[in-house]
């Protein structure tokens, strides 16, 4: 596709989205996900219309109940008269690069509601619990007019801090069964969360888990926003109303004139860091694979003639050189 | 486009079970095998209405829709799925439609006329299903790029 036809296609999709055409919305997300020229044109056209939605990321270990909670939260937001866009990210297989995206199963009741748009995404090899393009997909749903955008991350462990770069409010979900996990919880994850949920509060040990979280929060550095801890039973919906209230509170905080600018700068910086990091590594490695430089550097390190750090430096120097003569988008 | 900047294109497939049919082994086997063949597979679980299936196909912008049915109600449900899809502007010329499960041979002609390009019964080797998709997709007249 030529640059101008991609621009036109992106513009058409953006117009379709403005008219409320859901097929155009779905198609636009596909392009953003592929990060192709049409997807970039869509994002460029839509970005000025973003900023209205409250965006909420839901993260936590595998099986803690993220999907169940997101479905409940979406239903609660619908009761409050808000339309909801959902992005559910599942892992891609590192071997086949395929993925089995099963989050719709737990969100059945929502799928016949015209006020809900649910999109499953594969992480496509991106680390950090999110697909690289997730923040772009959030922007598209925001521009499409959804009042709330919920993002469920891959439940892999404790490294899903990146959700903080795609959404304004990050909810970290744990469960009573995760007592040891809370004890060893990484500061990084605690710091990106603006809300902590102890889900499966129907199981024994929920109060202990809450106490452990509060103790951890007490020793964290003081912040402008104190993360509340909410007990919930996603299966029955208990605690979900309170969670929605707390999210609204945090959103008021984020949008409060006294913090709005700083909050937004933090978010945008995190987004740029994520995008640049991913793009740089992809470019450096693609170019080095193509030219054979990667193979020869590996040979040198294997033979211990070079150390890995200087090999990495050499790869980065390689893209700096190609960037200087980078051809225009095709 | 900058070298390697564009993400590799992945085939997106919806595997859905219409109606009250609870036989889900086949659908799960097919979904897992297509994942292992490198595709992104959305599986929506059992008991899907034609509207739910069409809505999932639209929102997920899939390239392929595969219906799995063992209840015998295919001639009743498939036309309704096709209608729900076309109400949303999705036709068998831009999305690859196919199916599997217990579908007697006498019904194959009727199913094909609805726009289903392939029918796969018990004992199908799952590798055959992945190659079918790869062969058929490029031949869709109105496939979006
Ligand atoms: C296991 C089984 C069950 C299990 C199901 C467990 C489960 N969770 O799936 C249980 C015991 C629960 C069950 C219950 C019933 N069953 Co039953 N069951 C079977 C049985 C023996 C095997 C099905 C199976 O799992 N096969 C293994 C999988 C891997 O194969 P598959 O589904 O055929 O899938 C393959 C292909 O068909 C194809 N495929 C399937 N889907 C798709 C989709 C796409 C897109 C593609 C490309 C390919 C594809 O690829 C797969 C891999 O090769 C069949 C008989 C048979 N031989 O098929 C009867 C059968 C399907 N059952 C039957 C019946 C009648 C029932 C009941 C109504 C019985 C009753 N009176 O209670 C209930 C209904 C349950 C319900 N809620 O729907 C009948 C259906 C008759 C009909 N259609 O006219 C069958 C054919 C038995 C018979 N000969 O009478 N059943
Ligand atoms: N007891 C109990 N079980 C729950 C609760 N919420 C969810 N579950 C169960 O926990 C299991 C996992 O739920 P999911 O919502 O799929 O969890 P998830 O975090 O999305 O899982 P992944 O996406 O696979 O990481 C399911 O069996 C749910 O029914 C709860 O409040 N109490
Ligand atoms: Mg989940």
Coordinates of N, CA, C and O in Angstrom, one line a residue, chain A residues 1 22-23 26-27 29-31 33-37 40 92-93 96-105 108-109 111-113 116-122 124 132 282-283 286-287 290 326-330, chain B residues 1-10 12 14 28 31-32 34-49 51-52 55-63 88-91 94-95 144-145:
Chain A
X1 N 0.8 -1.2 0.0 CA 0.0 0.0 0.0 C 0.9 1.3 0.0 O 1.9 1.3 0.7
X22 N -19.5 0.2 13.6 CA -18.7 -0.7 14.5 C -17.8 -1.6 13.6 O -16.7 -2.0 14.1
X23 N -18.1 -1.8 12.4 CA -17.2 -2.6 11.5 C -15.9 -1.8 11.3 O -14.8 -2.4 11.3
X26 N -13.8 -2.0 14.3 CA -13.1 -3.3 14.4 C -11.9 -3.4 13.5 O -10.8 -3.9 13.8
X27 N -12.2 -2.9 12.3 CA -11.1 -2.9 11.2 C -10.0 -2.0 11.6 O -8.8 -2.4 11.5
X29 N -9.0 -1.3 14.6 CA -8.2 -1.9 15.7 C -7.3 -2.9 15.0 O -6.1 -3.0 15.5
X30 N -7.7 -3.7 14.0 CA -6.8 -4.6 13.4 C -5.6 -3.9 12.8 O -4.5 -4.4 13.0
X31 N -5.8 -2.8 12.2 CA -4.6 -2.1 11.6 C -3.7 -1.6 12.7 O -2.5 -1.6 12.6
X33 N -3.3 -2.8 15.6 CA -2.7 -4.0 16.2 C -1.5 -4.4 15.3 O -0.5 -4.8 15.8
X34 N -1.7 -4.4 14.0 CA -0.6 -4.7 13.1 C 0.5 -3.6 13.0 O 1.5 -3.9 12.4
X35 N 0.1 -2.5 13.5 CA 1.1 -1.3 13.5 C 1.5 -1.0 12.0 O 2.6 -0.8 11.7
X36 N 0.5 -1.1 11.1 CA 0.8 -0.8 9.7 C 0.5 0.7 9.4 O 0.1 1.4 10.3
X37 N 0.8 1.1 8.2 CA 0.6 2.5 7.8 C -0.8 3.0 8.0 O -1.0 4.1 8.5
X40 N -1.4 3.5 11.7 CA -0.8 4.8 12.2 C -1.6 6.0 11.7 O -1.8 7.0 12.5
X92 N 0.5 -15.0 23.5 CA 0.8 -15.7 22.3 C 1.7 -16.8 22.6 O 2.6 -16.7 23.5
X93 N 1.6 -17.9 21.9 CA 2.6 -19.0 22.1 C 3.9 -18.6 21.6 O 4.1 -18.1 20.4
X96 N 4.6 -21.3 18.4 CA 3.9 -21.2 17.1 C 3.5 -19.7 16.8 O 3.1 -19.4 15.7
X97 N 3.6 -18.8 17.8 CA 3.1 -17.4 17.6 C 1.6 -17.4 17.5 O 1.0 -16.3 17.3
X98 N 0.9 -18.5 17.6 CA -0.5 -18.5 17.6 C -1.0 -18.2 19.0 O -0.2 -18.0 20.0
X99 N -2.4 -18.0 19.2 CA -2.9 -17.8 20.5 C -4.3 -18.3 20.6 O -5.0 -18.3 19.6
X100 N -4.7 -18.7 21.8 CA -6.1 -19.1 22.1 C -6.7 -18.0 23.0 O -6.3 -17.8 24.1
X101 N -7.6 -17.2 22.4 CA -8.2 -16.1 23.1 C -9.5 -16.5 23.7 O -10.5 -16.6 22.9
X102 N -9.6 -16.7 25.0 CA -10.8 -17.3 25.5 C -11.5 -16.4 26.5 O -12.4 -16.8 27.2
X103 N -11.2 -15.1 26.5 CA -11.8 -14.2 27.5 C -13.3 -14.0 27.3 O -14.0 -13.6 28.2
X104 N -13.7 -14.1 26.0 CA -15.2 -13.9 25.8 C -16.0 -14.9 26.5 O -17.2 -14.6 26.8
X105 N -15.5 -16.1 26.8 CA -16.2 -17.1 27.5 C -16.8 -16.6 28.8 O -17.9 -16.8 29.2
X108 N -19.8 -13.6 28.5 CA -20.9 -14.0 27.7 C -22.1 -13.0 27.7 O -22.6 -12.6 26.7
X109 N -22.5 -12.6 29.0 CA -23.7 -11.8 29.1 C -23.5 -10.4 28.4 O -24.5 -9.8 28.0
X111 N -22.0 -9.8 25.7 CA -21.7 -9.8 24.2 C -23.0 -9.5 23.4 O -22.9 -9.2 22.2
X112 N -24.2 -9.5 24.0 CA -25.3 -9.1 23.2 C -25.8 -7.7 23.6 O -26.9 -7.3 23.2
X113 N -25.0 -7.0 24.3 CA -25.3 -5.6 24.7 C -24.6 -4.7 23.7 O -23.4 -4.6 23.6
X116 N -21.6 -2.4 24.6 CA -20.3 -3.0 25.0 C -19.6 -3.4 23.7 O -20.2 -4.0 22.8
X117 N -18.3 -3.1 23.6 CA -17.5 -3.6 22.5 C -16.3 -4.3 23.1 O -15.5 -3.7 23.8
X118 N -16.2 -5.6 22.8 CA -15.1 -6.4 23.4 C -14.1 -6.9 22.3 O -14.5 -7.5 21.4
X119 N -12.9 -6.7 22.6 CA -11.9 -7.1 21.6 C -10.8 -7.9 22.3 O -10.2 -7.5 23.3
X120 N -10.5 -9.1 21.8 CA -9.5 -10.0 22.3 C -8.2 -9.7 21.6 O -8.2 -9.5 20.3
X121 N -7.1 -9.7 22.3 CA -5.8 -9.4 21.6 C -4.8 -10.4 22.1 O -4.8 -10.8 23.3
X122 N -3.9 -10.8 21.2 CA -2.8 -11.7 21.6 C -1.6 -10.8 21.9 O -1.4 -9.7 21.3
X124 N 1.4 -11.2 21.3 CA 2.3 -11.1 20.1 C 3.7 -10.9 20.6 O 4.5 -10.1 20.0
X132 N 1.9 -4.8 22.5 CA 2.6 -3.5 22.3 C 1.6 -2.5 21.8 O 1.7 -1.3 22.1
X282 N 13.0 -4.0 18.0 CA 12.5 -4.7 16.8 C 13.4 -4.3 15.5 O 13.8 -5.1 14.8
X283 N 13.6 -3.0 15.4 CA 14.4 -2.5 14.3 C 15.8 -3.0 14.3 O 16.4 -3.5 13.3
X286 N 15.8 -6.7 13.5 CA 15.4 -7.1 12.2 C 16.6 -6.8 11.2 O 16.9 -7.6 10.3
X287 N 17.1 -5.6 11.4 CA 18.2 -5.1 10.5 C 19.4 -6.0 10.6 O 20.0 -6.4 9.7
X290 N 18.9 -9.4 9.0 CA 18.9 -9.3 7.6 C 20.3 -9.2 7.1 O 20.7 -9.9 6.2
X326 N 17.2 6.4 6.5 CA 15.9 5.6 6.5 C 15.0 6.1 5.4 O 14.7 7.3 5.3
X327 N 14.6 5.2 4.5 CA 13.6 5.7 3.4 C 12.3 6.0 4.0 O 11.9 5.6 5.1
X328 N 11.5 6.8 3.3 CA 10.1 7.2 3.7 C 9.3 5.9 3.8 O 9.6 4.9 3.2
X329 N 8.2 6.0 4.6 CA 7.2 4.9 4.7 C 6.7 4.5 3.3 O 6.5 5.3 2.5
X330 N 6.6 3.2 3.1 CA 6.1 2.8 1.8 C 4.6 2.6 1.8 O 3.9 2.7 2.9
Chain B
X1 N 7.7 1.8 4.7 CA 7.7 1.2 6.1 C 9.2 0.9 6.5 O 9.9 0.3 5.7
X2 N 9.5 1.2 7.7 CA 10.8 1.0 8.2 C 11.0 -0.5 8.4 O 10.1 -1.2 8.7
X3 N 12.3 -1.0 8.2 CA 12.5 -2.4 8.2 C 12.0 -3.1 9.4 O 12.4 -2.7 10.5
X4 N 11.2 -4.1 9.3 CA 10.7 -4.9 10.4 C 9.8 -4.1 11.4 O 9.4 -4.7 12.4
X5 N 9.4 -2.9 11.0 CA 8.6 -2.2 12.0 C 7.1 -2.7 12.1 O 6.5 -2.8 13.1
X6 N 6.6 -3.2 10.9 CA 5.3 -3.7 10.9 C 5.2 -5.1 11.5 O 6.0 -5.9 11.3
X7 N 4.2 -5.3 12.3 CA 4.0 -6.6 13.0 C 3.6 -7.6 11.9 O 2.9 -7.3 10.9
X8 N 4.1 -8.8 12.1 CA 3.7 -9.9 11.2 C 2.2 -10.1 11.2 O 1.6 -10.0 12.3
X9 N 1.7 -10.3 10.1 CA 0.2 -10.5 10.0 C -0.2 -11.9 10.5 O 0.3 -12.9 10.1
X10 N -1.2 -11.9 11.3 CA -1.7 -13.2 11.9 C -3.1 -13.4 11.4 O -3.9 -12.5 11.4
X12 N -6.8 -14.4 12.0 CA -7.7 -14.5 13.2 C -8.9 -15.3 12.9 O -9.5 -15.1 11.9
X14 N -12.5 -17.3 14.4 CA -13.5 -17.4 15.4 C -14.0 -18.9 15.3 O -14.5 -19.3 14.3
X28 N -12.8 -27.5 20.9 CA -11.6 -27.1 21.6 C -10.3 -27.7 20.9 O -9.3 -27.1 20.9
X31 N -9.7 -25.5 17.9 CA -9.1 -24.2 18.4 C -7.7 -24.3 18.7 O -6.8 -23.6 18.3
X32 N -7.4 -25.4 19.5 CA -6.0 -25.6 20.0 C -5.0 -25.9 18.8 O -3.9 -25.4 18.7
X34 N -5.4 -24.9 15.7 CA -5.1 -23.7 14.9 C -4.2 -22.8 15.6 O -3.4 -22.1 14.9
X35 N -4.3 -22.7 16.9 CA -3.3 -21.9 17.7 C -1.9 -22.5 17.4 O -1.0 -21.7 17.1
X36 N -1.8 -23.8 17.5 CA -0.5 -24.4 17.2 C 0.0 -24.3 15.8 O 1.2 -24.4 15.5
X37 N -1.0 -24.0 14.9 CA -0.6 -23.7 13.5 C -0.3 -22.2 13.3 O -0.1 -21.7 12.2
X38 N -0.2 -21.4 14.4 CA 0.2 -20.0 14.3 C -0.9 -19.0 14.2 O -0.7 -17.9 13.9
X39 N -2.2 -19.5 14.3 CA -3.3 -18.5 14.2 C -3.8 -18.0 15.5 O -3.5 -18.6 16.6
X40 N -4.5 -16.9 15.5 CA -5.1 -16.3 16.7 C -6.5 -16.8 16.7 O -7.3 -16.4 15.9
X41 N -6.9 -17.6 17.7 CA -8.2 -18.2 17.7 C -9.0 -17.7 18.9 O -8.6 -17.7 20.0
X42 N -10.2 -17.2 18.5 CA -11.1 -16.7 19.5 C -12.2 -17.8 19.7 O -12.8 -18.2 18.8
X43 N -12.2 -18.3 20.9 CA -13.2 -19.4 21.2 C -14.2 -18.8 22.2 O -13.8 -18.2 23.2
X44 N -15.5 -18.9 21.9 CA -16.5 -18.2 22.7 C -17.3 -19.1 23.6 O -18.2 -18.6 24.3
X45 N -17.0 -20.4 23.6 CA -17.7 -21.3 24.5 C -19.0 -21.8 23.9 O -19.4 -21.5 22.7
X46 N -19.7 -22.6 24.7 CA -20.9 -23.3 24.1 C -22.1 -22.3 24.2 O -22.1 -21.2 24.8
X47 N -23.3 -22.8 23.6 CA -24.5 -22.1 23.8 C -24.5 -20.6 23.2 O -24.9 -19.7 23.9
X48 N -24.1 -20.5 22.0 CA -24.1 -19.2 21.4 C -25.3 -19.0 20.5 O -25.6 -19.8 19.7
X49 N -25.9 -17.8 20.6 CA -27.0 -17.5 19.7 C -26.4 -17.0 18.4 O -25.2 -16.6 18.4
X51 N -26.8 -14.3 17.0 CA -26.5 -12.9 17.2 C -25.1 -12.8 17.9 O -24.3 -12.0 17.6
X52 N -24.9 -13.6 18.9 CA -23.7 -13.5 19.7 C -22.5 -13.9 18.8 O -21.4 -13.3 18.8
X55 N -21.9 -11.0 16.3 CA -21.3 -9.9 17.0 C -19.9 -10.1 17.4 O -19.0 -9.2 17.2
X56 N -19.5 -11.3 17.8 CA -18.1 -11.7 18.1 C -17.3 -11.5 16.8 O -16.2 -11.0 16.8
X57 N -17.8 -12.0 15.7 CA -17.1 -12.0 14.4 C -16.8 -10.5 14.0 O -15.7 -10.2 13.6
X58 N -17.8 -9.7 14.3 CA -17.7 -8.3 13.9 C -16.6 -7.6 14.8 O -15.6 -7.0 14.3
X59 N -16.8 -7.7 16.1 CA -15.9 -7.0 17.1 C -14.5 -7.5 17.0 O -13.5 -6.8 17.1
X60 N -14.3 -8.8 16.7 CA -13.0 -9.4 16.7 C -12.3 -9.3 15.3 O -11.2 -9.6 15.1
X61 N -13.1 -8.8 14.3 CA -12.6 -8.6 12.9 C -11.9 -9.8 12.5 O -10.7 -9.7 12.0
X62 N -12.5 -11.0 12.5 CA -11.8 -12.2 12.1 C -11.8 -12.4 10.6 O -12.6 -11.9 9.9
X63 N -10.8 -13.2 10.2 CA -10.7 -13.6 8.8 C -11.5 -14.9 8.5 O -11.8 -15.1 7.4
X88 N -24.8 -7.5 9.6 CA -23.7 -6.7 10.0 C -22.7 -6.4 8.9 O -21.6 -6.0 9.2
X89 N -23.1 -6.7 7.7 CA -22.3 -6.5 6.6 C -21.1 -7.5 6.4 O -20.2 -7.2 5.7
X90 N -21.3 -8.6 7.0 CA -20.2 -9.7 6.8 C -20.8 -10.8 5.9 O -21.8 -11.3 6.2
X91 N -20.1 -11.1 4.9 CA -20.6 -12.1 3.9 C -19.5 -13.1 3.7 O -18.4 -13.0 4.1
X94 N -16.1 -12.1 2.1 CA -15.0 -11.4 2.7 C -14.5 -12.1 4.0 O -13.4 -11.8 4.5
X95 N -15.3 -13.1 4.5 CA -14.8 -13.9 5.6 C -14.9 -15.4 5.2 O -15.9 -15.8 4.5
X144 N -10.7 -8.2 3.1 CA -10.0 -6.9 3.4 C -8.5 -7.1 3.6 O -8.1 -8.1 4.1
X145 N -7.8 -6.1 3.2 CA -6.3 -6.2 3.4 C -5.8 -5.4 4.6 O -6.5 -4.7 5.3

